[in-house]
Amino acid sequence: MKRKGFSAIEASLCLALFLIVLLAAYESFGITRDFFLRFKKAEEENQAAMAALDKMRIDLLHAGSGLLSLIKLEALEGIAIVNNALVISSGERDFSLLADISEGQASFLVEKTTGLSPGREVAVVDEAKAEIKTISSIDGKSILLHSSLEASYSRNETRVVLLEKTTLFFDGKTGTIRRKVNASPAQPLLEEALYFEFVYEKESNLAKLGFALKNDKEKKHELCVYPKNIALASTNP
């Protein structure tokens, strides 16, 4: 018995159905891929936002560390807003004097200079007073300041504190929240930000931060921190 094959019309119909199924599958793949890529990007941006918030939380909790006497004497603030930037101050390291300091001196001697460098700020502090100065140069164990000290300091009652200042601000041109430590170049902390706002309520000692991302304008990422070191400086007699 002779087998009957497909006619030209039947073959054309089969081919057309195959192409329709293939195009539908391709379209479905494209939609799925686009959804996956958008979901992946949103997840990566959310993780970046969470990482930025965590870094900001650590910075804020570190505010005032090692600076209790300075804050108590009102020589500086652990947290301040300067030129639309949030400035967080802490003490990086303490140094001991090798000799007394007289009023009007623009230099002093310390036991070691590890970590000190020109351009860094130091605080000279005793129980009654404090001054913040910028280092001009270092010669051996001698620290030369940009300006003279206004008071005298006893070697045994004075400590020199190397200050660490972390600055957070919003770069509106690039949509980037940036973080700057001391005099180092500002590094991007979070990109694709729509805005970055912050406030420090000195009376209640609460720091509040908030930002949103360009691709998710409705979702606001917020942070509220109570800097305990600043609170200790305010409550201790």
PDB file of N, CA and C in Angstrom, residues 26-84:
ATOM      1  N   TYR A  26       9.746  32.749  22.088  1.00  0.00           N
ATOM      2  CA  TYR A  26      10.789  33.771  22.096  1.00  0.00           C
ATOM      3  C   TYR A  26      10.314  35.021  22.824  1.00  0.00           C
ATOM      4  N   GLU A  27       9.054  35.402  22.565  1.00  0.00           N
ATOM      5  CA  GLU A  27       8.486  36.574  23.235  1.00  0.00           C
ATOM      6  C   GLU A  27       8.388  36.346  24.738  1.00  0.00           C
ATOM      7  N   SER A  28       7.965  35.131  25.094  1.00  0.00           N
ATOM      8  CA  SER A  28       7.864  34.793  26.515  1.00  0.00           C
ATOM      9  C   SER A  28       9.238  34.807  27.178  1.00  0.00           C
ATOM     10  N   PHE A  29      10.235  34.326  26.475  1.00  0.00           N
ATOM     11  CA  PHE A  29      11.597  34.333  26.996  1.00  0.00           C
ATOM     12  C   PHE A  29      12.092  35.761  27.208  1.00  0.00           C
ATOM     13  N   GLY A  30      11.791  36.630  26.221  1.00  0.00           N
ATOM     14  CA  GLY A  30      12.212  38.022  26.332  1.00  0.00           C
ATOM     15  C   GLY A  30      11.563  38.718  27.524  1.00  0.00           C
ATOM     16  N   ILE A  31      10.266  38.477  27.714  1.00  0.00           N
ATOM     17  CA  ILE A  31       9.559  39.084  28.846  1.00  0.00           C
ATOM     18  C   ILE A  31      10.139  38.577  30.163  1.00  0.00           C
ATOM     19  N   THR A  32      10.362  37.255  30.219  1.00  0.00           N
ATOM     20  CA  THR A  32      10.920  36.660  31.439  1.00  0.00           C
ATOM     21  C   THR A  32      12.310  37.200  31.729  1.00  0.00           C
ATOM     22  N   ARG A  33      13.117  37.328  30.674  1.00  0.00           N
ATOM     23  CA  ARG A  33      14.472  37.845  30.851  1.00  0.00           C
ATOM     24  C   ARG A  33      14.448  39.285  31.340  1.00  0.00           C
ATOM     25  N   ASP A  34      13.598  40.126  30.731  1.00  0.00           N
ATOM     26  CA  ASP A  34      13.510  41.523  31.150  1.00  0.00           C
ATOM     27  C   ASP A  34      13.047  41.624  32.601  1.00  0.00           C
ATOM     28  N   PHE A  35      12.069  40.789  32.967  1.00  0.00           N
ATOM     29  CA  PHE A  35      11.582  40.796  34.351  1.00  0.00           C
ATOM     30  C   PHE A  35      12.692  40.386  35.303  1.00  0.00           C
ATOM     31  N   PHE A  36      13.443  39.365  34.914  1.00  0.00           N
ATOM     32  CA  PHE A  36      14.539  38.884  35.770  1.00  0.00           C
ATOM     33  C   PHE A  36      15.600  39.957  35.944  1.00  0.00           C
ATOM     34  N   LEU A  37      15.961  40.634  34.845  1.00  0.00           N
ATOM     35  CA  LEU A  37      16.991  41.667  34.907  1.00  0.00           C
ATOM     36  C   LEU A  37      16.536  42.841  35.767  1.00  0.00           C
ATOM     37  N   ARG A  38      15.239  43.228  35.618  1.00  0.00           N
ATOM     38  CA  ARG A  38      14.722  44.320  36.440  1.00  0.00           C
ATOM     39  C   ARG A  38      14.690  43.921  37.917  1.00  0.00           C
ATOM     40  N   PHE A  39      14.280  42.683  38.172  1.00  0.00           N
ATOM     41  CA  PHE A  39      14.235  42.197  39.555  1.00  0.00           C
ATOM     42  C   PHE A  39      15.638  42.134  40.148  1.00  0.00           C
ATOM     43  N   LYS A  40      16.599  41.658  39.343  1.00  0.00           N
ATOM     44  CA  LYS A  40      17.976  41.559  39.805  1.00  0.00           C
ATOM     45  C   LYS A  40      18.543  42.944  40.112  1.00  0.00           C
ATOM     46  N   LYS A  41      18.273  43.918  39.228  1.00  0.00           N
ATOM     47  CA  LYS A  41      18.777  45.277  39.435  1.00  0.00           C
ATOM     48  C   LYS A  41      18.154  45.897  40.682  1.00  0.00           C
ATOM     49  N   ALA A  42      16.841  45.685  40.857  1.00  0.00           N
ATOM     50  CA  ALA A  42      16.159  46.219  42.038  1.00  0.00           C
ATOM     51  C   ALA A  42      16.721  45.602  43.311  1.00  0.00           C
ATOM     52  N   GLU A  43      17.004  44.307  43.267  1.00  0.00           N
ATOM     53  CA  GLU A  43      17.549  43.624  44.437  1.00  0.00           C
ATOM     54  C   GLU A  43      18.959  44.131  44.744  1.00  0.00           C
ATOM     55  N   GLU A  44      19.768  44.326  43.715  1.00  0.00           N
ATOM     56  CA  GLU A  44      21.125  44.840  43.917  1.00  0.00           C
ATOM     57  C   GLU A  44      21.091  46.260  44.489  1.00  0.00           C
ATOM     58  N   GLU A  45      20.175  47.096  43.984  1.00  0.00           N
ATOM     59  CA  GLU A  45      20.055  48.459  44.485  1.00  0.00           C
ATOM     60  C   GLU A  45      19.571  48.457  45.935  1.00  0.00           C
ATOM     61  N   ASN A  46      18.650  47.552  46.251  1.00  0.00           N
ATOM     62  CA  ASN A  46      18.160  47.466  47.628  1.00  0.00           C
ATOM     63  C   ASN A  46      19.276  47.018  48.573  1.00  0.00           C
ATOM     64  N   GLN A  47      20.087  46.053  48.139  1.00  0.00           N
ATOM     65  CA  GLN A  47      21.218  45.609  48.952  1.00  0.00           C
ATOM     66  C   GLN A  47      22.236  46.732  49.147  1.00  0.00           C
ATOM     67  N   ALA A  48      22.463  47.516  48.072  1.00  0.00           N
ATOM     68  CA  ALA A  48      23.390  48.648  48.171  1.00  0.00           C
ATOM     69  C   ALA A  48      22.854  49.689  49.151  1.00  0.00           C
ATOM     70  N   ALA A  49      21.530  49.921  49.118  1.00  0.00           N
ATOM     71  CA  ALA A  49      20.917  50.876  50.045  1.00  0.00           C
ATOM     72  C   ALA A  49      21.060  50.394  51.481  1.00  0.00           C
ATOM     73  N   MET A  50      20.829  49.098  51.712  1.00  0.00           N
ATOM     74  CA  MET A  50      20.961  48.546  53.056  1.00  0.00           C
ATOM     75  C   MET A  50      22.414  48.640  53.556  1.00  0.00           C
ATOM     76  N   ALA A  51      23.353  48.388  52.651  1.00  0.00           N
ATOM     77  CA  ALA A  51      24.772  48.482  53.025  1.00  0.00           C
ATOM     78  C   ALA A  51      25.148  49.919  53.371  1.00  0.00           C
ATOM     79  N   ALA A  52      24.616  50.890  52.605  1.00  0.00           N
ATOM     80  CA  ALA A  52      24.892  52.300  52.878  1.00  0.00           C
ATOM     81  C   ALA A  52      24.309  52.710  54.227  1.00  0.00           C
ATOM     82  N   LEU A  53      23.075  52.274  54.506  1.00  0.00           N
ATOM     83  CA  LEU A  53      22.460  52.578  55.794  1.00  0.00           C
ATOM     84  C   LEU A  53      23.260  51.979  56.948  1.00  0.00           C
ATOM     85  N   ASP A  54      23.751  50.774  56.763  1.00  0.00           N
ATOM     86  CA  ASP A  54      24.535  50.116  57.809  1.00  0.00           C
ATOM     87  C   ASP A  54      25.831  50.877  58.070  1.00  0.00           C
ATOM     88  N   LYS A  55      26.462  51.348  56.989  1.00  0.00           N
ATOM     89  CA  LYS A  55      27.704  52.122  57.141  1.00  0.00           C
ATOM     90  C   LYS A  55      27.421  53.440  57.853  1.00  0.00           C
ATOM     91  N   MET A  56      26.328  54.094  57.505  1.00  0.00           N
ATOM     92  CA  MET A  56      25.958  55.341  58.163  1.00  0.00           C
ATOM     93  C   MET A  56      25.658  55.107  59.637  1.00  0.00           C
ATOM     94  N   ARG A  57      25.008  54.006  59.943  1.00  0.00           N
ATOM     95  CA  ARG A  57      24.687  53.685  61.343  1.00  0.00           C
ATOM     96  C   ARG A  57      25.972  53.526  62.164  1.00  0.00           C
ATOM     97  N   ILE A  58      26.945  52.817  61.597  1.00  0.00           N
ATOM     98  CA  ILE A  58      28.219  52.624  62.292  1.00  0.00           C
ATOM     99  C   ILE A  58      28.916  53.971  62.519  1.00  0.00           C
ATOM    100  N   ASP A  59      28.916  54.824  61.492  1.00  0.00           N
ATOM    101  CA  ASP A  59      29.537  56.146  61.622  1.00  0.00           C
ATOM    102  C   ASP A  59      28.872  56.957  62.731  1.00  0.00           C
ATOM    103  N   LEU A  60      27.548  56.942  62.760  1.00  0.00           N
ATOM    104  CA  LEU A  60      26.815  57.735  63.750  1.00  0.00           C
ATOM    105  C   LEU A  60      27.006  57.194  65.163  1.00  0.00           C
ATOM    106  N   LEU A  61      27.036  55.879  65.298  1.00  0.00           N
ATOM    107  CA  LEU A  61      27.251  55.296  66.624  1.00  0.00           C
ATOM    108  C   LEU A  61      28.658  55.578  67.138  1.00  0.00           C
ATOM    109  N   HIS A  62      29.583  55.827  66.213  1.00  0.00           N
ATOM    110  CA  HIS A  62      30.966  56.117  66.586  1.00  0.00           C
ATOM    111  C   HIS A  62      31.157  57.598  66.930  1.00  0.00           C
ATOM    112  N   ALA A  63      30.144  58.409  66.633  1.00  0.00           N
ATOM    113  CA  ALA A  63      30.250  59.850  66.880  1.00  0.00           C
ATOM    114  C   ALA A  63      30.536  60.132  68.352  1.00  0.00           C
ATOM    115  N   GLY A  64      31.506  60.962  68.605  1.00  0.00           N
ATOM    116  CA  GLY A  64      31.844  61.352  69.973  1.00  0.00           C
ATOM    117  C   GLY A  64      32.752  60.391  70.698  1.00  0.00           C
ATOM    118  N   SER A  65      33.079  59.267  70.083  1.00  0.00           N
ATOM    119  CA  SER A  65      33.958  58.290  70.737  1.00  0.00           C
ATOM    120  C   SER A  65      35.328  58.911  71.021  1.00  0.00           C
ATOM    121  N   GLY A  66      35.766  58.828  72.260  1.00  0.00           N
ATOM    122  CA  GLY A  66      37.051  59.391  72.647  1.00  0.00           C
ATOM    123  C   GLY A  66      37.060  60.903  72.808  1.00  0.00           C
ATOM    124  N   LEU A  67      35.882  61.513  72.717  1.00  0.00           N
ATOM    125  CA  LEU A  67      35.805  62.979  72.769  1.00  0.00           C
ATOM    126  C   LEU A  67      34.888  63.479  73.883  1.00  0.00           C
ATOM    127  N   LEU A  68      34.663  62.671  74.897  1.00  0.00           N
ATOM    128  CA  LEU A  68      33.713  63.052  75.945  1.00  0.00           C
ATOM    129  C   LEU A  68      34.081  64.394  76.581  1.00  0.00           C
ATOM    130  N   SER A  69      35.361  64.566  76.940  1.00  0.00           N
ATOM    131  CA  SER A  69      35.775  65.807  77.588  1.00  0.00           C
ATOM    132  C   SER A  69      35.666  66.999  76.633  1.00  0.00           C
ATOM    133  N   LEU A  70      35.976  66.788  75.359  1.00  0.00           N
ATOM    134  CA  LEU A  70      35.887  67.872  74.372  1.00  0.00           C
ATOM    135  C   LEU A  70      34.448  68.323  74.166  1.00  0.00           C
ATOM    136  N   ILE A  71      33.533  67.355  74.084  1.00  0.00           N
ATOM    137  CA  ILE A  71      32.123  67.695  73.914  1.00  0.00           C
ATOM    138  C   ILE A  71      31.591  68.373  75.176  1.00  0.00           C
ATOM    139  N   LYS A  72      32.003  67.858  76.312  1.00  0.00           N
ATOM    140  CA  LYS A  72      31.574  68.435  77.579  1.00  0.00           C
ATOM    141  C   LYS A  72      32.042  69.875  77.720  1.00  0.00           C
ATOM    142  N   LEU A  73      33.252  70.163  77.236  1.00  0.00           N
ATOM    143  CA  LEU A  73      33.795  71.525  77.279  1.00  0.00           C
ATOM    144  C   LEU A  73      33.279  72.394  76.135  1.00  0.00           C
ATOM    145  N   GLU A  74      32.461  71.795  75.257  1.00  0.00           N
ATOM    146  CA  GLU A  74      31.887  72.482  74.096  1.00  0.00           C
ATOM    147  C   GLU A  74      32.967  72.967  73.134  1.00  0.00           C
ATOM    148  N   ALA A  75      34.066  72.221  73.067  1.00  0.00           N
ATOM    149  CA  ALA A  75      35.128  72.547  72.113  1.00  0.00           C
ATOM    150  C   ALA A  75      34.749  72.110  70.699  1.00  0.00           C
ATOM    151  N   LEU A  76      33.908  71.099  70.617  1.00  0.00           N
ATOM    152  CA  LEU A  76      33.374  70.653  69.326  1.00  0.00           C
ATOM    153  C   LEU A  76      32.094  69.868  69.566  1.00  0.00           C
ATOM    154  N   GLU A  77      31.404  69.560  68.477  1.00  0.00           N
ATOM    155  CA  GLU A  77      30.193  68.747  68.533  1.00  0.00           C
ATOM    156  C   GLU A  77      30.472  67.407  67.890  1.00  0.00           C
ATOM    157  N   GLY A  78      29.936  66.354  68.487  1.00  0.00           N
ATOM    158  CA  GLY A  78      30.128  65.029  67.908  1.00  0.00           C
ATOM    159  C   GLY A  78      29.480  64.900  66.550  1.00  0.00           C
ATOM    160  N   ILE A  79      28.359  65.598  66.366  1.00  0.00           N
ATOM    161  CA  ILE A  79      27.645  65.609  65.090  1.00  0.00           C
ATOM    162  C   ILE A  79      27.269  67.051  64.774  1.00  0.00           C
ATOM    163  N   ALA A  80      27.565  67.477  63.561  1.00  0.00           N
ATOM    164  CA  ALA A  80      27.237  68.842  63.156  1.00  0.00           C
ATOM    165  C   ALA A  80      26.859  68.858  61.683  1.00  0.00           C
ATOM    166  N   ILE A  81      26.055  69.829  61.303  1.00  0.00           N
ATOM    167  CA  ILE A  81      25.688  70.024  59.901  1.00  0.00           C
ATOM    168  C   ILE A  81      26.397  71.275  59.404  1.00  0.00           C
ATOM    169  N   VAL A  82      27.293  71.086  58.445  1.00  0.00           N
ATOM    170  CA  VAL A  82      28.120  72.176  57.927  1.00  0.00           C
ATOM    171  C   VAL A  82      28.045  72.177  56.403  1.00  0.00           C
ATOM    172  N   ASN A  83      27.600  73.308  55.840  1.00  0.00           N
ATOM    173  CA  ASN A  83      27.532  73.456  54.375  1.00  0.00           C
ATOM    174  C   ASN A  83      26.790  72.296  53.715  1.00  0.00           C
ATOM    175  N   ASN A  84      25.612  71.994  54.227  1.00  0.00           N
ATOM    176  CA  ASN A  84      24.758  70.930  53.682  1.00  0.00           C
ATOM    177  C   ASN A  84      25.415  69.553  53.734  1.00  0.00           C
TER     178      ASN A  84
END
